[in-house]
Amino acid sequence: MVAVVVVSVIILLSPALANFVIQHKDNPAITILQPASQQPKTMPHEELVQHALDLINKDRTDLGLLPVELSSNQAAQAHAEDIFRTKQISHWNTKGEKPYITYTQYGGKGSMQQNIAIAGFSAEEYKQCLTNILVDCEKIEPLPTIEELQYEMMYNDEECCDGGHRNNILDPRHTHVSIGIMYDDYYLVFVQNFENNYGLNVDVENSEIEISGTLLDGELDYIGIYYDEMPTREIYEQNKQLMYYSTGELVAIVVKPLPPGYYYKSLQSYNLIEANRWTVQGNSVNVMFDLADAVDKDGAYTLFTVVKDGEEMFDVTSYSVFVNSEENN
């Protein structure tokens, strides 16, 4: 029996400054039968990716949304290959990195949110299929399997995952998606990394951070800094069974400096950092601040730049910076 499984996506909310909240929800995976295929075909990877992109954009345009462009970021493909090797569906890779950390490692400058789905046998059954201990193993045909996984994420997602995959696919703020696909006769991994690319770049020199560019939409509101432990194999082992991921611990928020004589209200749960530079001229943005003001231990510090468009707030960067005091000594 070949199963199809999808894993819940992070739900990143961007409400008011003092109420930045992440939804944490452990949703069980769903399992359905894979349609029979007597003669599976090997397809060029580029053709599979294009087919997956077409399915995503059909679902979006059918509901009046703009299509997303294909991103060249390779984090989704690397994640698909990682899951294929382990046969363990997880938002953490085997290095212990969350998706947005890997996205940064592969050069991502925007923000991203991830969907994962698999079709195939359990790890033990997979081995038995390969060694012919199981002689009647149903083989995967990639195109219809990708179609089914996309359908499951769009239309059978509420019970399993509180609509997380569907909401991610249909997020009107997404501009790009990178797609990871890895498969053989008995197992297929399908990863979607949706991106918000709104024209901002993140530059790091020592502890000095500069976020600049021409913002394509919205107005800069603030920058949230979130902490994760340094990624390790142990972190992966601790979290690989989880069906969700969060953005770690909020440790600081970077805000626009106030005029002389005005002060922000002191907050106890996280640091409030007034930027050294906060220049906004039309759509042109240039912000500089010292990350050291948010750092009190080694790990990964991720910069979520939040913009406001009317009453709506959304993030346009999820850039991770590693802090390792041992390497600096």
Short mmCIF file of N, CA, C and O in Angstrom, two decimals, residues 31-103:
data_model
loop_
_atom_site.label_atom_id
_atom_site.label_comp_id
_atom_site.label_asym_id
_atom_site.label_seq_id
_atom_site.Cartn_x
_atom_site.Cartn_y
_atom_site.Cartn_z
N THR A 31 -3.41 10.05 5.64
CA THR A 31 -2.96 8.96 4.79
C THR A 31 -4.09 8.54 3.87
O THR A 31 -5.20 8.31 4.32
N ILE A 32 -3.80 8.44 2.57
CA ILE A 32 -4.78 7.94 1.61
C ILE A 32 -4.07 7.00 0.65
O ILE A 32 -2.85 6.92 0.61
N LEU A 33 -4.85 6.27 -0.13
CA LEU A 33 -4.26 5.35 -1.09
C LEU A 33 -3.78 6.09 -2.32
O LEU A 33 -4.41 7.01 -2.80
N GLN A 34 -2.64 5.62 -2.84
CA GLN A 34 -2.11 6.14 -4.08
C GLN A 34 -2.77 5.41 -5.26
O GLN A 34 -2.86 4.19 -5.25
N PRO A 35 -3.27 6.13 -6.28
CA PRO A 35 -3.86 5.45 -7.43
C PRO A 35 -2.87 4.49 -8.09
O PRO A 35 -1.67 4.76 -8.14
N ALA A 36 -3.36 3.39 -8.58
CA ALA A 36 -2.51 2.38 -9.19
C ALA A 36 -1.87 2.90 -10.47
O ALA A 36 -2.45 3.67 -11.22
N SER A 37 -0.63 2.48 -10.71
CA SER A 37 0.06 2.83 -11.94
C SER A 37 0.90 1.64 -12.36
O SER A 37 1.82 1.27 -11.66
N GLN A 38 0.57 1.03 -13.47
CA GLN A 38 1.22 -0.20 -13.88
C GLN A 38 2.58 0.06 -14.54
O GLN A 38 3.47 -0.77 -14.43
N GLN A 39 2.74 1.19 -15.21
CA GLN A 39 3.96 1.46 -15.93
C GLN A 39 4.46 2.89 -15.61
O GLN A 39 4.25 3.82 -16.39
N PRO A 40 5.08 3.05 -14.45
CA PRO A 40 5.56 4.39 -14.09
C PRO A 40 6.61 4.87 -15.07
O PRO A 40 7.40 4.10 -15.59
N LYS A 41 6.63 6.19 -15.28
CA LYS A 41 7.56 6.79 -16.23
C LYS A 41 8.55 7.69 -15.49
O LYS A 41 8.19 8.39 -14.56
N THR A 42 9.79 7.65 -15.94
CA THR A 42 10.79 8.57 -15.41
C THR A 42 10.68 9.89 -16.16
O THR A 42 10.70 9.92 -17.39
N MET A 43 10.55 10.98 -15.40
CA MET A 43 10.35 12.30 -16.01
C MET A 43 11.55 13.19 -15.72
O MET A 43 12.15 13.13 -14.65
N PRO A 44 11.94 14.05 -16.67
CA PRO A 44 13.00 15.03 -16.38
C PRO A 44 12.60 15.92 -15.21
O PRO A 44 11.44 16.31 -15.07
N HIS A 45 13.56 16.23 -14.35
CA HIS A 45 13.28 17.01 -13.15
C HIS A 45 12.66 18.36 -13.49
O HIS A 45 11.71 18.79 -12.83
N GLU A 46 13.17 19.03 -14.51
CA GLU A 46 12.64 20.34 -14.89
C GLU A 46 11.17 20.25 -15.28
O GLU A 46 10.38 21.16 -15.00
N GLU A 47 10.79 19.16 -15.92
CA GLU A 47 9.39 18.98 -16.32
C GLU A 47 8.49 18.78 -15.11
O GLU A 47 7.37 19.30 -15.05
N LEU A 48 8.99 18.04 -14.12
CA LEU A 48 8.22 17.83 -12.89
C LEU A 48 8.03 19.16 -12.14
O LEU A 48 6.93 19.45 -11.66
N VAL A 49 9.10 19.93 -12.05
CA VAL A 49 9.01 21.21 -11.35
C VAL A 49 8.04 22.14 -12.06
O VAL A 49 7.21 22.81 -11.42
N GLN A 50 8.11 22.19 -13.39
CA GLN A 50 7.20 23.06 -14.13
C GLN A 50 5.76 22.61 -13.95
O GLN A 50 4.84 23.44 -13.82
N HIS A 51 5.54 21.30 -13.95
CA HIS A 51 4.18 20.79 -13.74
C HIS A 51 3.66 21.18 -12.36
O HIS A 51 2.51 21.61 -12.21
N ALA A 52 4.52 21.05 -11.34
CA ALA A 52 4.13 21.43 -9.98
C ALA A 52 3.82 22.92 -9.90
O ALA A 52 2.85 23.33 -9.25
N LEU A 53 4.64 23.74 -10.57
CA LEU A 53 4.40 25.18 -10.59
C LEU A 53 3.08 25.50 -11.27
O LEU A 53 2.31 26.35 -10.79
N ASP A 54 2.79 24.82 -12.37
CA ASP A 54 1.53 25.05 -13.08
C ASP A 54 0.33 24.71 -12.20
O ASP A 54 -0.70 25.42 -12.22
N LEU A 55 0.43 23.63 -11.42
CA LEU A 55 -0.67 23.25 -10.53
C LEU A 55 -0.89 24.32 -9.45
O LEU A 55 -2.03 24.69 -9.14
N ILE A 56 0.21 24.80 -8.88
CA ILE A 56 0.11 25.85 -7.86
C ILE A 56 -0.56 27.09 -8.44
O ILE A 56 -1.48 27.66 -7.83
N ASN A 57 -0.11 27.49 -9.60
CA ASN A 57 -0.64 28.73 -10.18
C ASN A 57 -2.06 28.58 -10.69
O ASN A 57 -2.83 29.56 -10.69
N LYS A 58 -2.44 27.39 -11.09
CA LYS A 58 -3.84 27.18 -11.46
C LYS A 58 -4.73 27.34 -10.23
O LYS A 58 -5.79 27.98 -10.29
N ASP A 59 -4.31 26.75 -9.11
CA ASP A 59 -5.09 26.90 -7.87
C ASP A 59 -5.18 28.37 -7.45
O ASP A 59 -6.22 28.81 -6.96
N ARG A 60 -4.12 29.12 -7.64
CA ARG A 60 -4.13 30.52 -7.26
C ARG A 60 -4.99 31.35 -8.21
O ARG A 60 -5.85 32.13 -7.78
N THR A 61 -4.77 31.20 -9.51
CA THR A 61 -5.49 32.04 -10.48
C THR A 61 -6.97 31.68 -10.54
O THR A 61 -7.80 32.55 -10.83
N ASP A 62 -7.31 30.42 -10.27
CA ASP A 62 -8.73 30.04 -10.24
C ASP A 62 -9.49 30.82 -9.17
O ASP A 62 -10.71 30.98 -9.26
N LEU A 63 -8.77 31.28 -8.15
CA LEU A 63 -9.40 32.03 -7.06
C LEU A 63 -9.05 33.51 -7.13
O LEU A 63 -9.19 34.23 -6.14
N GLY A 64 -8.60 33.96 -8.30
CA GLY A 64 -8.38 35.37 -8.51
C GLY A 64 -7.07 35.92 -7.99
O GLY A 64 -6.90 37.14 -7.91
N LEU A 65 -6.12 35.04 -7.63
CA LEU A 65 -4.83 35.49 -7.11
C LEU A 65 -3.80 35.53 -8.23
O LEU A 65 -3.91 34.81 -9.23
N LEU A 66 -2.78 36.34 -8.04
CA LEU A 66 -1.69 36.39 -9.00
C LEU A 66 -0.86 35.12 -8.92
O LEU A 66 -0.71 34.51 -7.85
N PRO A 67 -0.30 34.67 -10.04
CA PRO A 67 0.60 33.50 -10.01
C PRO A 67 1.91 33.86 -9.30
O PRO A 67 2.27 35.03 -9.17
N VAL A 68 2.60 32.84 -8.84
CA VAL A 68 3.93 33.03 -8.28
C VAL A 68 4.97 32.62 -9.31
O VAL A 68 4.71 31.77 -10.17
N GLU A 69 6.14 33.24 -9.22
CA GLU A 69 7.24 32.89 -10.11
C GLU A 69 8.08 31.79 -9.48
O GLU A 69 8.11 31.62 -8.26
N LEU A 70 8.78 31.03 -10.33
CA LEU A 70 9.68 29.99 -9.85
C LEU A 70 10.96 30.61 -9.31
O LEU A 70 11.63 31.37 -10.01
N SER A 71 11.29 30.32 -8.07
CA SER A 71 12.51 30.82 -7.45
C SER A 71 13.68 29.90 -7.80
O SER A 71 13.52 28.69 -7.96
N SER A 72 14.87 30.49 -7.86
CA SER A 72 16.08 29.70 -8.12
C SER A 72 16.72 29.20 -6.83
O SER A 72 17.71 28.47 -6.88
N ASN A 73 16.18 29.57 -5.67
CA ASN A 73 16.74 29.12 -4.40
C ASN A 73 16.64 27.60 -4.30
O ASN A 73 15.60 27.01 -4.60
N GLN A 74 17.72 26.95 -3.89
CA GLN A 74 17.81 25.49 -3.90
C GLN A 74 17.50 24.84 -2.55
O GLN A 74 17.68 23.62 -2.40
N ALA A 75 17.01 25.61 -1.59
CA ALA A 75 16.74 25.03 -0.26
C ALA A 75 15.66 23.96 -0.32
O ALA A 75 15.74 22.94 0.38
N ALA A 76 14.62 24.18 -1.12
CA ALA A 76 13.53 23.18 -1.20
C ALA A 76 14.04 21.87 -1.78
O ALA A 76 13.69 20.78 -1.30
N GLN A 77 14.87 21.93 -2.82
CA GLN A 77 15.41 20.71 -3.41
C GLN A 77 16.33 19.99 -2.43
O GLN A 77 16.28 18.76 -2.30
N ALA A 78 17.17 20.75 -1.72
CA ALA A 78 18.04 20.14 -0.72
C ALA A 78 17.23 19.45 0.37
O ALA A 78 17.59 18.36 0.84
N HIS A 79 16.12 20.07 0.77
CA HIS A 79 15.28 19.48 1.81
C HIS A 79 14.60 18.20 1.30
O HIS A 79 14.50 17.21 2.02
N ALA A 80 14.14 18.23 0.05
CA ALA A 80 13.52 17.03 -0.52
C ALA A 80 14.52 15.88 -0.56
O ALA A 80 14.17 14.72 -0.23
N GLU A 81 15.74 16.15 -0.94
CA GLU A 81 16.76 15.11 -1.00
C GLU A 81 17.09 14.59 0.38
O GLU A 81 17.35 13.40 0.57
N ASP A 82 17.08 15.47 1.39
CA ASP A 82 17.35 15.08 2.77
C ASP A 82 16.27 14.13 3.28
O ASP A 82 16.57 13.09 3.88
N ILE A 83 15.02 14.48 3.04
CA ILE A 83 13.90 13.61 3.46
C ILE A 83 13.96 12.29 2.72
O ILE A 83 13.71 11.22 3.30
N PHE A 84 14.28 12.32 1.43
CA PHE A 84 14.35 11.08 0.65
C PHE A 84 15.40 10.13 1.23
O PHE A 84 15.17 8.91 1.29
N ARG A 85 16.53 10.67 1.68
CA ARG A 85 17.58 9.82 2.25
C ARG A 85 17.13 9.17 3.55
O ARG A 85 17.42 8.01 3.81
N THR A 86 16.43 9.93 4.40
CA THR A 86 16.08 9.44 5.74
C THR A 86 14.75 8.72 5.78
O THR A 86 14.48 7.95 6.71
N LYS A 87 13.87 9.00 4.79
CA LYS A 87 12.48 8.52 4.80
C LYS A 87 11.75 9.01 6.05
O LYS A 87 10.81 8.39 6.53
N GLN A 88 12.20 10.14 6.58
CA GLN A 88 11.58 10.78 7.74
C GLN A 88 11.07 12.14 7.31
O GLN A 88 11.86 13.05 7.04
N ILE A 89 9.75 12.31 7.25
CA ILE A 89 9.20 13.60 6.85
C ILE A 89 9.31 14.57 8.02
O ILE A 89 8.86 14.29 9.14
N SER A 90 9.96 15.69 7.77
CA SER A 90 10.24 16.64 8.85
C SER A 90 10.53 18.01 8.26
O SER A 90 11.10 18.12 7.18
N HIS A 91 10.15 19.06 8.99
CA HIS A 91 10.52 20.42 8.59
C HIS A 91 11.97 20.73 8.96
O HIS A 91 12.55 21.68 8.44
N TRP A 92 12.56 19.98 9.87
CA TRP A 92 13.98 20.12 10.19
C TRP A 92 14.80 19.27 9.22
O TRP A 92 14.42 18.13 8.92
N ASN A 93 15.92 19.78 8.75
CA ASN A 93 16.81 18.90 7.99
C ASN A 93 17.77 18.20 8.95
O ASN A 93 17.78 18.49 10.16
N THR A 94 18.56 17.27 8.44
CA THR A 94 19.39 16.45 9.33
C THR A 94 20.54 17.23 9.96
O THR A 94 21.20 16.72 10.87
N LYS A 95 20.79 18.45 9.50
CA LYS A 95 21.75 19.33 10.17
C LYS A 95 21.13 20.03 11.37
O LYS A 95 21.83 20.71 12.12
N GLY A 96 19.81 19.89 11.53
CA GLY A 96 19.11 20.56 12.62
C GLY A 96 18.62 21.95 12.27
O GLY A 96 18.24 22.73 13.15
N GLU A 97 18.57 22.27 10.97
CA GLU A 97 18.13 23.59 10.53
C GLU A 97 16.63 23.62 10.26
O GLU A 97 16.09 22.69 9.65
N LYS A 98 15.98 24.69 10.69
CA LYS A 98 14.62 24.96 10.28
C LYS A 98 14.62 25.49 8.84
O LYS A 98 15.66 25.94 8.35
N PRO A 99 13.45 25.46 8.16
CA PRO A 99 13.44 25.85 6.74
C PRO A 99 13.99 27.23 6.45
O PRO A 99 14.71 27.42 5.46
N TYR A 100 13.66 28.24 7.29
CA TYR A 100 14.13 29.58 6.97
C TYR A 100 15.64 29.72 7.15
O TYR A 100 16.27 30.56 6.51
N ILE A 101 16.22 28.90 8.02
CA ILE A 101 17.68 28.92 8.18
C ILE A 101 18.34 28.35 6.93
O ILE A 101 19.30 28.93 6.40
N THR A 102 17.83 27.22 6.45
CA THR A 102 18.37 26.63 5.22
C THR A 102 18.19 27.58 4.04
O THR A 102 19.08 27.72 3.19
N TYR A 103 17.04 28.23 3.98
CA TYR A 103 16.75 29.19 2.91
C TYR A 103 17.82 30.29 2.88
O TYR A 103 18.32 30.67 1.82
#
